[in-house]
mmCIF file of C-alpha atoms in Angstrom:
data_model
loop_
_atom_site.group_PDB
_atom_site.id
_atom_site.type_symbol
_atom_site.label_atom_id
_atom_site.label_comp_id
_atom_site.label_asym_id
_atom_site.label_seq_id
_atom_site.Cartn_x
_atom_site.Cartn_y
_atom_site.Cartn_z
ATOM 1 C CA GLU S 13 -0.634 1.369 14.120
ATOM 2 C CA ALA S 14 -3.449 3.013 15.554
ATOM 3 C CA GLY S 15 -7.344 1.542 15.133
ATOM 4 C CA VAL S 16 -10.410 2.908 13.676
ATOM 5 C CA THR S 17 -11.322 5.556 16.933
ATOM 6 C CA GLN S 18 -14.508 6.890 17.843
ATOM 7 C CA PHE S 19 -15.474 9.369 20.193
ATOM 8 C CA PRO S 20 -17.419 9.089 22.856
ATOM 9 C CA SER S 21 -17.987 6.101 23.338
ATOM 10 C CA HIS S 22 -21.282 6.529 25.283
ATOM 11 C CA SER S 23 -23.543 8.967 24.620
ATOM 12 C CA VAL S 24 -27.545 10.221 26.682
ATOM 13 C CA ILE S 25 -28.910 12.352 25.246
ATOM 14 C CA GLU S 26 -32.669 13.965 25.558
ATOM 15 C CA LYS S 27 -34.569 13.895 22.726
ATOM 16 C CA GLY S 28 -34.068 17.569 20.149
ATOM 17 C CA GLN S 29 -31.180 17.850 21.580
ATOM 18 C CA THR S 30 -27.985 17.886 18.734
ATOM 19 C CA VAL S 31 -25.631 15.095 19.089
ATOM 20 C CA THR S 32 -21.809 14.986 17.120
ATOM 21 C CA LEU S 33 -20.045 12.052 16.753
ATOM 22 C CA ARG S 34 -16.826 11.398 15.461
ATOM 23 C CA CYS S 35 -14.775 9.322 13.239
ATOM 24 C CA ASP S 36 -10.968 9.190 12.950
ATOM 25 C CA PRO S 37 -10.063 6.388 10.617
ATOM 26 C CA ILE S 38 -6.733 4.380 10.043
ATOM 27 C CA SER S 39 -4.253 6.711 8.367
ATOM 28 C CA GLY S 40 -3.868 6.670 4.329
ATOM 29 C CA HIS S 41 -7.781 4.821 4.411
ATOM 30 C CA ASP S 42 -9.690 6.276 1.415
ATOM 31 C CA ASN S 43 -12.853 4.675 2.295
ATOM 32 C CA LEU S 44 -15.186 5.873 5.325
ATOM 33 C CA TYR S 45 -18.324 3.927 6.171
ATOM 34 C CA TRP S 46 -21.178 4.727 8.692
ATOM 35 C CA TYR S 47 -23.227 2.427 10.014
ATOM 36 C CA ARG S 48 -25.780 1.570 12.734
ATOM 37 C CA ARG S 49 -27.207 -0.680 14.881
ATOM 38 C CA VAL S 50 -30.144 -0.619 16.441
ATOM 39 C CA MET S 51 -31.133 -2.934 19.841
ATOM 40 C CA GLY S 52 -32.137 -6.498 18.223
ATOM 41 C CA LYS S 53 -31.103 -5.642 14.737
ATOM 42 C CA GLU S 54 -28.418 -6.335 12.506
ATOM 43 C CA ILE S 55 -25.681 -3.193 11.478
ATOM 44 C CA LYS S 56 -26.651 -1.150 9.075
ATOM 45 C CA PHE S 57 -25.115 1.221 6.532
ATOM 46 C CA LEU S 58 -25.771 4.513 6.529
ATOM 47 C CA LEU S 59 -22.736 6.297 4.302
ATOM 48 C CA HIS S 60 -19.545 5.663 2.483
ATOM 49 C CA PHE S 61 -16.654 8.230 1.648
ATOM 50 C CA VAL S 62 -14.012 8.243 -0.839
ATOM 51 C CA LYS S 63 -11.958 10.454 0.575
ATOM 52 C CA GLU S 64 -13.863 13.757 1.106
ATOM 53 C CA SER S 65 -16.500 13.200 -1.184
ATOM 54 C CA LYS S 66 -19.578 10.820 0.220
ATOM 55 C CA GLN S 67 -19.848 8.094 -2.835
ATOM 56 C CA ASP S 68 -23.482 6.471 -1.087
ATOM 57 C CA GLU S 69 -25.359 7.803 1.369
ATOM 58 C CA SER S 70 -28.711 5.856 0.909
ATOM 59 C CA GLY S 71 -28.746 4.567 4.617
ATOM 60 C CA MET S 72 -29.278 7.407 5.717
ATOM 61 C CA PRO S 73 -32.440 7.943 7.660
ATOM 62 C CA ASN S 74 -33.757 11.147 7.072
ATOM 63 C CA ASN S 75 -32.686 14.982 6.489
ATOM 64 C CA ARG S 76 -32.159 14.820 10.960
ATOM 65 C CA PHE S 77 -28.650 12.912 9.724
ATOM 66 C CA LEU S 78 -25.297 14.650 9.084
ATOM 67 C CA ALA S 79 -22.104 13.477 7.943
ATOM 68 C CA GLU S 80 -19.332 15.217 6.787
ATOM 69 C CA ARG S 81 -15.703 13.915 5.804
ATOM 70 C CA THR S 82 -13.649 17.862 5.721
ATOM 71 C CA GLY S 83 -9.733 17.216 4.130
ATOM 72 C CA GLY S 84 -10.824 13.605 3.688
ATOM 73 C CA THR S 85 -9.696 12.489 7.339
ATOM 74 C CA TYR S 86 -11.820 12.465 10.031
ATOM 75 C CA SER S 87 -15.534 12.483 10.245
ATOM 76 C CA THR S 88 -18.407 13.785 12.025
ATOM 77 C CA LEU S 89 -21.736 12.627 12.154
ATOM 78 C CA LYS S 90 -24.322 14.429 13.680
ATOM 79 C CA VAL S 91 -27.825 13.690 14.880
ATOM 80 C CA GLN S 92 -30.016 16.964 14.689
ATOM 81 C CA PRO S 93 -32.877 16.606 16.266
ATOM 82 C CA ALA S 94 -31.807 13.970 18.156
ATOM 83 C CA GLU S 95 -35.038 10.952 18.088
ATOM 84 C CA LEU S 96 -36.026 8.088 20.100
ATOM 85 C CA GLU S 97 -35.502 5.795 17.261
ATOM 86 C CA ASP S 98 -32.261 7.286 16.727
ATOM 87 C CA SER S 99 -30.876 5.136 20.090
ATOM 88 C CA GLY S 100 -28.352 2.489 19.111
ATOM 89 C CA VAL S 101 -24.521 1.618 18.006
ATOM 90 C CA TYR S 102 -23.032 4.047 15.398
ATOM 91 C CA PHE S 103 -20.475 1.770 14.181
ATOM 92 C CA CYS S 104 -17.664 4.014 12.076
ATOM 93 C CA ALA S 105 -15.403 1.577 9.773
ATOM 94 C CA SER S 106 -12.468 2.418 7.229
ATOM 95 C CA SER S 107 -10.280 0.302 4.370
ATOM 96 C CA GLN S 108 -7.671 1.107 2.442
ATOM 97 C CA ALA S 109 -8.853 2.343 -1.885
ATOM 98 C CA THR S 110 -7.293 -0.834 -3.397
ATOM 99 C CA GLY S 111 -9.555 -1.527 -6.696
ATOM 100 C CA THR S 112 -12.196 -2.665 -7.062
ATOM 101 C CA GLY S 113 -14.114 -5.318 -5.104
ATOM 102 C CA ALA S 114 -15.087 -6.114 -1.589
ATOM 103 C CA LYS S 115 -13.240 -3.925 0.754
ATOM 104 C CA LYS S 116 -11.818 -5.572 4.585
ATOM 105 C CA LEU S 117 -13.178 -3.539 7.510
ATOM 106 C CA PHE S 118 -11.364 -2.472 9.893
ATOM 107 C CA PHE S 119 -14.544 -1.182 12.757
ATOM 108 C CA GLY S 120 -14.170 1.277 15.666
ATOM 109 C CA SER S 121 -15.687 0.085 18.168
ATOM 110 C CA GLY S 122 -18.846 2.508 18.506
ATOM 111 C CA THR S 123 -20.433 5.243 20.082
ATOM 112 C CA GLN S 124 -23.869 3.988 21.936
ATOM 113 C CA LEU S 125 -26.204 6.812 21.791
ATOM 114 C CA SER S 126 -29.125 6.388 24.039
ATOM 115 C CA VAL S 127 -32.019 9.162 23.266
ATOM 116 C CA LEU S 128 -34.659 9.833 26.528
ATOM 117 C CA SER T 16 -36.734 -8.259 -0.575
ATOM 118 C CA GLN T 17 -32.606 -9.292 -0.226
ATOM 119 C CA LYS T 18 -32.489 -10.780 3.816
ATOM 120 C CA ILE T 19 -29.342 -12.863 4.609
ATOM 121 C CA GLU T 20 -30.314 -15.286 7.801
ATOM 122 C CA GLN T 21 -27.803 -16.201 10.424
ATOM 123 C CA ASN T 22 -29.827 -18.839 13.592
ATOM 124 C CA SER T 23 -30.736 -16.365 15.765
ATOM 125 C CA GLU T 24 -30.327 -19.019 18.849
ATOM 126 C CA ALA T 25 -26.577 -18.518 20.673
ATOM 127 C CA LEU T 26 -25.056 -22.406 19.502
ATOM 128 C CA ASN T 27 -22.902 -23.801 22.531
ATOM 129 C CA ILE T 28 -19.800 -26.147 22.621
ATOM 130 C CA GLN T 29 -17.754 -28.262 24.110
ATOM 131 C CA GLU T 30 -14.270 -27.033 23.724
ATOM 132 C CA GLY T 31 -12.484 -29.139 21.388
ATOM 133 C CA LYS T 32 -15.812 -29.645 19.209
ATOM 134 C CA THR T 33 -15.911 -28.311 15.685
ATOM 135 C CA ALA T 34 -18.364 -24.906 15.416
ATOM 136 C CA THR T 35 -20.611 -24.766 12.565
ATOM 137 C CA LEU T 36 -22.474 -21.593 12.185
ATOM 138 C CA THR T 37 -25.110 -20.667 8.997
ATOM 139 C CA CYS T 38 -25.797 -18.197 6.476
ATOM 140 C CA ASN T 39 -28.581 -17.906 3.995
ATOM 141 C CA TYR T 40 -29.437 -15.203 1.791
ATOM 142 C CA THR T 41 -32.370 -14.947 -0.474
ATOM 143 C CA ASN T 42 -33.024 -12.246 -3.125
ATOM 144 C CA TYR T 43 -29.909 -11.718 -3.332
ATOM 145 C CA SER T 44 -26.591 -12.287 -5.850
ATOM 146 C CA PRO T 45 -23.547 -12.022 -3.606
ATOM 147 C CA ALA T 46 -19.743 -11.464 -5.524
ATOM 148 C CA TYR T 47 -17.875 -11.944 -1.989
ATOM 149 C CA LEU T 48 -19.397 -13.051 1.009
ATOM 150 C CA GLN T 49 -17.376 -12.202 4.404
ATOM 151 C CA TRP T 50 -16.682 -12.985 7.521
ATOM 152 C CA TYR T 51 -16.539 -11.399 10.991
ATOM 153 C CA ARG T 52 -16.230 -11.849 14.491
ATOM 154 C CA GLN T 53 -17.544 -8.745 17.580
ATOM 155 C CA ASP T 54 -16.700 -9.268 21.143
ATOM 156 C CA PRO T 55 -19.213 -7.534 23.489
ATOM 157 C CA GLY T 56 -18.775 -3.674 23.708
ATOM 158 C CA ARG T 57 -16.550 -3.685 19.862
ATOM 159 C CA GLY T 58 -17.234 -3.238 16.917
ATOM 160 C CA PRO T 59 -17.047 -6.846 14.228
ATOM 161 C CA VAL T 60 -13.254 -7.432 13.421
ATOM 162 C CA PHE T 61 -13.089 -9.611 9.708
ATOM 163 C CA LEU T 62 -11.757 -12.909 9.616
ATOM 164 C CA LEU T 63 -12.344 -13.796 6.518
ATOM 165 C CA LEU T 64 -13.469 -12.911 2.724
ATOM 166 C CA ILE T 65 -14.214 -15.862 -0.084
ATOM 167 C CA ARG T 66 -15.438 -14.656 -3.730
ATOM 168 C CA GLU T 67 -18.411 -16.188 -5.461
ATOM 169 C CA ASN T 68 -16.143 -18.214 -7.515
ATOM 170 C CA GLU T 69 -14.320 -20.005 -4.935
ATOM 171 C CA LYS T 70 -16.478 -22.972 -3.211
ATOM 172 C CA GLU T 71 -13.734 -23.119 -0.252
ATOM 173 C CA LYS T 72 -11.521 -20.474 1.897
ATOM 174 C CA ARG T 73 -8.748 -21.765 5.331
ATOM 175 C CA LYS T 74 -7.062 -19.801 7.722
ATOM 176 C CA GLU T 75 -5.572 -21.490 10.433
ATOM 177 C CA ARG T 76 -8.756 -23.475 12.517
ATOM 178 C CA LEU T 77 -11.121 -21.032 10.677
ATOM 179 C CA LYS T 78 -13.114 -22.863 7.689
ATOM 180 C CA VAL T 79 -15.556 -21.157 4.870
ATOM 181 C CA THR T 80 -17.595 -22.232 1.974
ATOM 182 C CA PHE T 81 -20.298 -20.826 -0.462
ATOM 183 C CA ASP T 82 -22.125 -22.391 -2.071
ATOM 184 C CA THR T 83 -24.273 -19.995 -4.765
ATOM 185 C CA THR T 84 -26.553 -22.744 -5.686
ATOM 186 C CA LEU T 85 -28.296 -22.886 -1.789
ATOM 187 C CA LYS T 86 -27.190 -19.842 -1.444
ATOM 188 C CA GLN T 87 -25.432 -20.332 1.919
ATOM 189 C CA SER T 88 -22.385 -20.299 3.197
ATOM 190 C CA LEU T 89 -20.913 -22.751 5.983
ATOM 191 C CA PHE T 90 -18.183 -21.587 8.715
ATOM 192 C CA HIS T 91 -16.790 -23.352 10.530
ATOM 193 C CA ILE T 92 -14.401 -23.337 13.643
ATOM 194 C CA THR T 93 -11.908 -26.703 14.701
ATOM 195 C CA ALA T 94 -10.498 -27.365 17.895
ATOM 196 C CA SER T 95 -12.905 -24.676 19.280
ATOM 197 C CA GLN T 96 -11.824 -22.598 22.394
ATOM 198 C CA PRO T 97 -13.925 -20.990 24.913
ATOM 199 C CA ALA T 98 -11.672 -17.963 23.686
ATOM 200 C CA ASP T 99 -13.342 -18.103 20.287
ATOM 201 C CA SER T 100 -16.817 -17.623 22.067
ATOM 202 C CA ALA T 101 -17.907 -14.593 19.982
ATOM 203 C CA THR T 102 -20.638 -13.190 17.787
ATOM 204 C CA TYR T 103 -19.743 -13.956 14.312
ATOM 205 C CA LEU T 104 -21.405 -12.046 11.365
ATOM 206 C CA CYS T 105 -22.212 -12.457 7.624
ATOM 207 C CA ALA T 106 -21.632 -10.253 5.277
ATOM 208 C CA LEU T 107 -22.643 -9.859 1.711
ATOM 209 C CA SER T 108 -21.342 -7.967 -1.078
ATOM 210 C CA SER T 109 -22.931 -7.743 -4.433
ATOM 211 C CA GLY T 110 -21.176 -6.543 -7.380
ATOM 212 C CA GLY T 111 -22.538 -2.651 -7.489
ATOM 213 C CA SER T 112 -20.848 -1.007 -4.742
ATOM 214 C CA TYR T 113 -18.976 -3.971 -2.686
ATOM 215 C CA ILE T 114 -20.317 -2.150 0.561
ATOM 216 C CA PRO T 115 -20.964 -4.871 3.141
ATOM 217 C CA THR T 116 -24.460 -5.551 4.066
ATOM 218 C CA PHE T 117 -24.156 -7.576 7.508
ATOM 219 C CA GLY T 118 -26.848 -10.468 9.328
ATOM 220 C CA ARG T 119 -27.914 -10.395 12.289
ATOM 221 C CA GLY T 120 -25.032 -13.037 13.709
ATOM 222 C CA THR T 121 -25.134 -16.028 15.963
ATOM 223 C CA SER T 122 -23.332 -16.249 19.108
ATOM 224 C CA LEU T 123 -21.097 -19.094 19.400
ATOM 225 C CA ILE T 124 -20.566 -20.395 23.180
ATOM 226 C CA VAL T 125 -17.382 -22.313 23.713
ATOM 227 C CA HIS T 126 -17.732 -24.561 27.333
ATOM 228 C CA PRO T 127 -14.621 -25.883 28.581
#
């Protein structure tokens, strides 16, 4: 079974440019999450999809970040325009939709974003 | 504000010994607590989940305790091996959204 895949693994862009990160969750996982780790800090929650619907986007830093999950399969996270403080590792995770309670999350390897 | 504290200093131990990692939290009433392992350049990998009404959980060489009075979880790896060297993250979920909130993690280094 394929795991969570993220693309690209690394991205180096200049301040003001646009970057789009992609996440393919494990097949059949309705829940998809985006997290971010900024250097030296903890992994922080950005948002949560259930199928194609945004369930919780309380962690999104500002309106320069736009996440989509059309059709409830893969998801994209676009940063436009990118700022220096957006640098970090962006993780995507997915989990099964098995009722309530804490979910076991399966993570991708992350996208290392460097904004220069 | 809610805080999850894990020792930022790396834990160095000899192979064969038991490693014990600590996760403390404040201003939080988690319903669930999870432990993940993270290797360099990879995403976290789920290890164990324990519920607030459970005191202890075991899986092979791993043991987790959860003390809601002390607001603390201990994560033990018995008979540690160099392959256990990694960063270990604790993550708490409240009874609302159940989405895990992560600590910064503690690096474990097991010396042969």
